[in-house]
Amino acid sequence: MSNDLQAVIFDVDGTLADTELHGHRVAFNQAFAEAGLDWTWSPALYGELLKVTGGKERIRRYIDEYVPGFSGPADLDGFIAGLHRAKNGHYAALAAAGKIPLRPGVRRLLDEARAAGLRLAIATTTSFENVEALLTHALAADAMNWFEVIAAGDVVPAKKPAPDIYHHTLRELGLPASACLALEDSANGLRSALAAAIPTLVTVCDYTRQDHFGGAALVVDQLGEPGQPFSLIDGEWDDTSAAWIDVAALRRIHRRAAQSGDFRQAAR
Ligand code: XBP
Ligand code: MG
């Protein structure tokens, strides 16, 4: 088994940017209002609904749990798909307006990883269009080309926490799980990566701080930047003077996780 890190696979929502609170949630509410629905997803309610991955699946769960006796149209699937499409339109507008900035350290680490020749990929529950809206506005006009593989949304039948999206990404990269490191922000994302046997670094966000991250290679609050150091939340970290996660740190985190094998046990 190769222990050398060859590719980094990024989750999007919550990992590259805090997309949920100020992006998807706001856009869902705009779509609901536009459709004449009196549904409002508060920040707290949205935190509950995030247990369900996938926007369409989330709307369905909301209807099932919070709108008893909802007498929607006969074609409920079509109705949900329409709402979701409208939501994505609003999401793209929010991204274009610069309302969804990248998280600290993301641009820096991507620049460093590209300079170091690491291969980059994305494995996300959200759609390709949403990834494009976010990356081209928050990162760079050509940012979609920075990633060799962009595995998104409905390209696989089962969303995270199922491993399908990571299996798909590994197949496209042509790499074994042991040559990759995943970056995730949530328990669902971590479970998905671990179930594909990929060592995983977790950067929590406000919605996921209380999640359970057993099996993670390391859990930190953010990637860190010069002048904005990260804090260790869980896991062994030998360089207490390091203020941010750089490529050398990624390699060390990956090597240690691959050697310890804890992540494979957690995946079982
Ligand atoms: C993200 C999600 C997504 C987004 C919305 O999970 O669960 O559903 O909230 O995206 P992860 P869509 O970060 O683990 O990939 O509305 O496009 O599904
Ligand atoms: Mg996420």
Tab-separated table of C-alpha atoms and ligand atoms in Angstrom:
chain	number	residue	atom	x	y	z
A	1	MET	CA	0.000	0.000	0.000
A	2	SER	CA	1.345	3.400	-0.959
A	3	ASN	CA	1.608	5.844	1.915
A	4	ASP	CA	2.566	8.804	-0.245
A	5	LEU	CA	0.000	11.530	-0.563
A	6	GLN	CA	-0.865	12.086	-4.205
A	7	ALA	CA	-4.266	13.747	-4.196
A	8	VAL	CA	-6.394	15.893	-1.915
A	9	ILE	CA	-10.163	15.521	-2.218
A	10	PHE	CA	-12.207	18.488	-1.018
A	11	ASP	CA	-15.772	18.574	0.173
A	12	VAL	CA	-17.454	21.861	-0.778
A	13	ASP	CA	-20.315	22.854	1.528
A	14	GLY	CA	-18.938	23.831	4.910
A	15	THR	CA	-15.355	22.960	3.905
A	16	LEU	CA	-14.396	25.341	1.107
A	17	ALA	CA	-16.936	27.947	2.224
A	18	ASP	CA	-19.661	28.415	4.824
A	19	THR	CA	-22.242	27.854	2.137
A	20	GLU	CA	-25.065	26.577	4.288
A	21	LEU	CA	-26.063	29.445	6.603
A	22	HIS	CA	-25.613	32.353	4.197
A	23	GLY	CA	-25.937	30.485	0.909
A	24	HIS	CA	-28.212	27.472	0.596
A	25	ARG	CA	-30.482	28.353	3.562
A	26	VAL	CA	-31.120	31.892	2.328
A	27	ALA	CA	-31.686	30.602	-1.206
A	28	PHE	CA	-34.154	27.942	-0.015
A	29	ASN	CA	-36.159	30.633	1.789
A	30	GLN	CA	-36.154	32.837	-1.303
A	31	ALA	CA	-37.438	29.943	-3.407
A	32	PHE	CA	-40.173	29.149	-0.872
A	33	ALA	CA	-41.365	32.765	-0.750
A	34	GLU	CA	-41.344	32.983	-4.534
A	35	ALA	CA	-43.522	29.872	-4.726
A	36	GLY	CA	-46.013	31.443	-2.303
A	37	LEU	CA	-45.111	29.076	0.526
A	38	ASP	CA	-44.951	30.380	4.099
A	39	TRP	CA	-42.018	28.097	4.941
A	40	THR	CA	-39.041	29.770	6.618
A	41	TRP	CA	-35.929	27.859	7.564
A	42	SER	CA	-34.352	29.625	10.529
A	43	PRO	CA	-30.646	29.090	11.237
A	44	ALA	CA	-31.571	26.667	14.058
A	45	LEU	CA	-34.114	24.699	12.040
A	46	TYR	CA	-31.675	24.489	9.145
A	47	GLY	CA	-29.121	22.987	11.533
A	48	GLU	CA	-31.617	20.195	12.234
A	49	LEU	CA	-32.403	19.725	8.565
A	50	LEU	CA	-28.713	19.429	7.688
A	51	LYS	CA	-28.807	15.908	9.111
A	52	VAL	CA	-30.305	15.095	5.711
A	53	THR	CA	-27.789	15.537	2.917
A	54	GLY	CA	-29.025	16.745	-0.442
A	55	GLY	CA	-31.301	19.743	-0.976
A	56	LYS	CA	-34.165	17.808	-2.601
A	57	GLU	CA	-33.999	15.176	0.126
A	58	ARG	CA	-33.981	17.986	2.725
A	59	ILE	CA	-37.159	19.582	1.346
A	60	ARG	CA	-38.871	16.189	1.384
A	61	ARG	CA	-37.871	15.583	4.992
A	62	TYR	CA	-39.139	19.042	5.952
A	63	ILE	CA	-42.518	18.343	4.377
A	64	ASP	CA	-42.723	14.945	6.093
A	65	GLU	CA	-41.766	16.245	9.528
A	66	TYR	CA	-42.811	19.872	9.721
A	67	VAL	CA	-45.753	20.334	7.355
A	68	PRO	CA	-48.272	17.699	8.439
A	69	GLY	CA	-51.108	17.282	6.006
A	70	PHE	CA	-49.321	19.220	3.262
A	71	SER	CA	-51.603	19.034	0.248
A	72	GLY	CA	-49.081	19.764	-2.446
A	73	PRO	CA	-49.464	18.949	-6.105
A	74	ALA	CA	-49.965	15.350	-7.210
A	75	ASP	CA	-46.464	15.320	-8.671
A	76	LEU	CA	-44.572	15.896	-5.420
A	77	ASP	CA	-41.223	14.873	-6.948
A	78	GLY	CA	-41.633	17.438	-9.705
A	79	PHE	CA	-42.739	20.088	-7.220
A	80	ILE	CA	-39.674	19.474	-5.034
A	81	ALA	CA	-37.382	19.438	-8.057
A	82	GLY	CA	-38.830	22.807	-9.165
A	83	LEU	CA	-38.290	24.359	-5.734
A	84	HIS	CA	-34.763	22.996	-5.669
A	85	ARG	CA	-34.003	24.378	-9.126
A	86	ALA	CA	-35.253	27.795	-8.038
A	87	LYS	CA	-33.139	27.541	-4.884
A	88	ASN	CA	-30.044	26.858	-6.956
A	89	GLY	CA	-30.777	29.936	-9.077
A	90	HIS	CA	-30.837	32.080	-5.948
A	91	TYR	CA	-27.721	30.343	-4.662
A	92	ALA	CA	-25.855	31.204	-7.862
A	93	ALA	CA	-26.956	34.838	-7.526
A	94	LEU	CA	-25.712	34.962	-3.931
A	95	ALA	CA	-22.376	33.500	-5.014
A	96	ALA	CA	-22.097	35.981	-7.890
A	97	ALA	CA	-22.817	38.818	-5.449
A	98	GLY	CA	-19.869	37.720	-3.308
A	99	LYS	CA	-22.054	36.712	-0.356
A	100	ILE	CA	-20.387	33.312	0.084
A	101	PRO	CA	-16.687	33.816	0.777
A	102	LEU	CA	-14.136	31.021	1.089
A	103	ARG	CA	-13.167	29.842	4.547
A	104	PRO	CA	-9.797	30.946	6.002
A	105	GLY	CA	-6.804	29.171	4.523
A	106	VAL	CA	-8.653	27.600	1.599
A	107	ARG	CA	-7.193	29.770	-1.145
A	108	ARG	CA	-3.723	29.604	0.398
A	109	LEU	CA	-3.763	25.814	0.703
A	110	LEU	CA	-5.102	25.325	-2.820
A	111	ASP	CA	-2.372	27.582	-4.197
A	112	GLU	CA	0.289	25.697	-2.239
A	113	ALA	CA	-1.077	22.296	-3.235
A	114	ARG	CA	-1.099	23.237	-6.906
A	115	ALA	CA	2.450	24.578	-6.693
A	116	ALA	CA	3.526	21.332	-5.004
A	117	GLY	CA	2.005	19.247	-7.800
A	118	LEU	CA	-0.604	17.553	-5.639
A	119	ARG	CA	-3.591	16.348	-7.597
A	120	LEU	CA	-6.880	17.982	-6.579
A	121	ALA	CA	-10.448	16.708	-6.656
A	122	ILE	CA	-13.884	17.564	-5.314
A	123	ALA	CA	-16.407	15.137	-3.830
A	124	THR	CA	-19.634	16.866	-2.905
A	125	THR	CA	-23.325	16.329	-2.385
A	126	THR	CA	-24.246	19.561	-4.079
A	127	SER	CA	-24.630	19.957	-7.838
A	128	PHE	CA	-21.941	20.673	-10.415
A	129	GLU	CA	-23.642	24.015	-11.178
A	130	ASN	CA	-23.463	25.063	-7.528
A	131	VAL	CA	-19.781	24.152	-7.350
A	132	GLU	CA	-19.195	26.205	-10.476
A	133	ALA	CA	-21.123	29.192	-9.108
A	134	LEU	CA	-19.126	29.155	-5.894
A	135	LEU	CA	-15.659	28.469	-7.275
A	136	THR	CA	-15.721	30.830	-10.231
A	137	HIS	CA	-16.872	33.721	-8.064
A	138	ALA	CA	-15.141	33.059	-4.747
A	139	LEU	CA	-11.913	31.495	-6.038
A	140	ALA	CA	-11.031	32.340	-9.651
A	141	ALA	CA	-12.631	32.461	-13.080
A	142	ASP	CA	-10.709	29.330	-14.109
A	143	ALA	CA	-10.965	27.554	-10.742
A	144	MET	CA	-12.983	24.646	-12.136
A	145	ASN	CA	-9.825	23.682	-14.050
A	146	TRP	CA	-7.824	23.467	-10.857
A	147	PHE	CA	-9.570	20.205	-10.011
A	148	GLU	CA	-8.901	17.098	-12.017
A	149	VAL	CA	-12.174	15.520	-10.888
A	150	ILE	CA	-15.346	17.282	-9.773
A	151	ALA	CA	-17.704	14.605	-8.481
A	152	ALA	CA	-20.981	16.269	-7.643
A	153	GLY	CA	-24.559	15.630	-6.608
A	154	ASP	CA	-26.683	13.149	-8.478
A	155	VAL	CA	-23.752	11.557	-10.352
A	156	VAL	CA	-24.092	8.737	-7.823
A	157	PRO	CA	-27.359	7.277	-6.538
A	158	ALA	CA	-26.567	7.417	-2.811
A	159	LYS	CA	-25.387	10.672	-1.265
A	160	LYS	CA	-23.081	11.085	1.741
A	161	PRO	CA	-22.788	9.450	4.273
A	162	ALA	CA	-22.708	6.636	1.687
A	163	PRO	CA	-19.198	6.225	0.225
A	164	ASP	CA	-20.394	6.315	-3.404
A	165	ILE	CA	-19.212	9.826	-4.241
A	166	TYR	CA	-15.729	9.037	-2.902
A	167	HIS	CA	-15.598	5.698	-4.700
A	168	HIS	CA	-16.523	7.528	-7.883
A	169	THR	CA	-13.805	10.134	-7.262
A	170	LEU	CA	-11.135	7.481	-6.643
A	171	ARG	CA	-12.133	5.674	-9.833
A	172	GLU	CA	-11.876	8.895	-11.821
A	173	LEU	CA	-8.498	9.736	-10.273
A	174	GLY	CA	-7.291	6.176	-10.809
A	175	LEU	CA	-5.833	6.169	-7.304
A	176	PRO	CA	-6.198	3.921	-4.275
A	177	ALA	CA	-7.808	5.428	-1.177
A	178	SER	CA	-4.479	5.209	0.639
A	179	ALA	CA	-2.905	7.764	-1.744
A	180	CYS	CA	-5.524	10.412	-0.934
A	181	LEU	CA	-6.532	12.718	1.884
A	182	ALA	CA	-10.129	13.964	2.167
A	183	LEU	CA	-11.074	17.321	3.684
A	184	GLU	CA	-14.511	17.408	5.278
A	185	ASP	CA	-16.499	19.515	7.742
A	186	SER	CA	-19.300	17.217	8.890
A	187	ALA	CA	-19.914	13.800	10.413
A	188	ASN	CA	-21.851	12.757	7.321
A	189	GLY	CA	-18.950	13.766	5.103
A	190	LEU	CA	-16.409	12.061	7.351
A	191	ARG	CA	-18.452	8.841	7.377
A	192	SER	CA	-18.610	8.919	3.607
A	193	ALA	CA	-14.841	9.349	3.193
A	194	LEU	CA	-13.999	6.769	5.873
A	195	ALA	CA	-16.370	4.251	4.341
A	196	ALA	CA	-14.253	4.606	1.204
A	197	ALA	CA	-11.142	4.097	3.414
A	198	ILE	CA	-9.761	7.596	2.801
A	199	PRO	CA	-7.877	9.284	5.675
A	200	THR	CA	-9.722	12.508	6.487
A	201	LEU	CA	-8.860	15.892	7.931
A	202	VAL	CA	-11.872	17.678	9.422
A	203	THR	CA	-12.286	21.464	9.583
A	204	VAL	CA	-15.476	21.964	11.596
A	205	CYS	CA	-17.909	24.780	10.870
A	206	ASP	CA	-20.548	26.314	13.154
A	207	TYR	CA	-23.161	23.767	12.133
A	208	THR	CA	-20.904	20.760	12.692
A	209	ARG	CA	-18.846	21.713	15.763
A	210	GLN	CA	-20.834	19.265	17.932
A	211	ASP	CA	-20.681	16.365	15.460
A	212	HIS	CA	-18.883	13.131	16.337
A	213	PHE	CA	-15.616	12.789	14.416
A	214	GLY	CA	-14.298	9.384	15.456
A	215	GLY	CA	-11.748	8.067	12.972
A	216	ALA	CA	-10.715	11.509	11.677
A	217	ALA	CA	-6.979	11.943	11.101
A	218	LEU	CA	-7.194	15.353	12.776
A	219	VAL	CA	-10.003	17.740	13.724
A	220	VAL	CA	-9.310	21.492	13.617
A	221	ASP	CA	-11.504	24.578	13.632
A	222	GLN	CA	-10.171	25.876	10.291
A	223	LEU	CA	-7.096	25.583	8.047
A	224	GLY	CA	-5.516	28.687	9.511
A	225	GLU	CA	-3.718	31.612	7.914
A	226	PRO	CA	-0.815	33.842	8.825
A	227	GLY	CA	-2.289	35.961	11.615
A	228	GLN	CA	-5.265	33.636	12.010
A	229	PRO	CA	-3.977	30.416	13.603
A	230	PHE	CA	-6.063	27.268	13.643
A	231	SER	CA	-7.027	25.507	16.897
A	232	LEU	CA	-6.708	21.798	17.418
A	233	ILE	CA	-9.995	20.158	18.405
A	234	ASP	CA	-9.082	16.477	18.367
A	235	GLY	CA	-6.227	14.206	17.350
A	236	GLU	CA	-2.469	14.167	17.700
A	237	TRP	CA	-0.587	17.136	16.399
A	238	ASP	CA	3.141	17.259	17.013
A	239	ASP	CA	3.953	20.760	15.775
A	240	THR	CA	2.318	23.079	18.293
A	241	SER	CA	4.134	26.070	16.791
A	242	ALA	CA	2.409	25.634	13.415
A	243	ALA	CA	-0.275	28.253	12.897
A	244	TRP	CA	-1.732	26.956	9.671
A	245	ILE	CA	-2.122	23.716	7.730
A	246	ASP	CA	0.224	23.708	4.759
A	247	VAL	CA	1.166	20.991	2.274
A	248	ALA	CA	3.885	19.601	4.553
A	249	ALA	CA	1.265	19.303	7.306
A	250	LEU	CA	-1.148	17.551	4.947
A	251	ARG	CA	1.578	15.039	4.109
A	252	ARG	CA	2.313	14.433	7.799
A	253	ILE	CA	-1.367	14.074	8.706
A	254	HIS	CA	-1.845	11.642	5.844
A	255	ARG	CA	1.247	9.587	6.636
A	256	ARG	CA	0.360	9.233	10.292
A	257	ALA	CA	-3.234	8.275	9.546
A	258	ALA	CA	-2.164	5.744	6.936
A	259	GLN	CA	0.348	4.197	9.341
A	260	SER	CA	-1.974	4.043	12.348
A	261	GLY	CA	-4.861	2.584	10.369
A	262	ASP	CA	-7.346	3.953	12.949
A	263	PHE	CA	-9.446	5.428	10.193
A	264	ARG	CA	-9.966	2.018	8.635
A	265	GLN	CA	-11.261	0.615	11.916
A	266	ALA	CA	-13.600	3.577	12.355
A	267	ALA	CA	-15.013	2.922	8.917
A	268	ARG	CA	-16.112	-0.583	9.830
B	1	XBP	C1	-23.873	19.298	1.548
B	1	XBP	C2	-25.311	19.099	1.444
B	1	XBP	C3	-26.019	19.762	0.349
B	1	XBP	C4	-26.145	21.254	0.443
B	1	XBP	C5	-27.081	21.768	-0.597
B	1	XBP	O1	-23.276	18.146	2.107
B	1	XBP	O2	-25.907	18.379	2.210
B	1	XBP	O3	-27.312	19.238	0.315
B	1	XBP	O4	-26.706	21.575	1.716
B	1	XBP	O5	-26.795	21.260	-1.851
B	1	XBP	P1	-21.716	17.864	1.943
B	1	XBP	P2	-27.958	20.808	-2.866
B	1	XBP	O6	-20.989	19.120	2.317
B	1	XBP	O7	-21.443	16.771	2.925
B	1	XBP	O8	-21.459	17.443	0.523
B	1	XBP	O9	-29.186	21.626	-2.567
B	1	XBP	O10	-27.406	21.067	-4.224
B	1	XBP	O11	-28.196	19.336	-2.595
B	2	MG	MG	-19.748	19.541	3.939
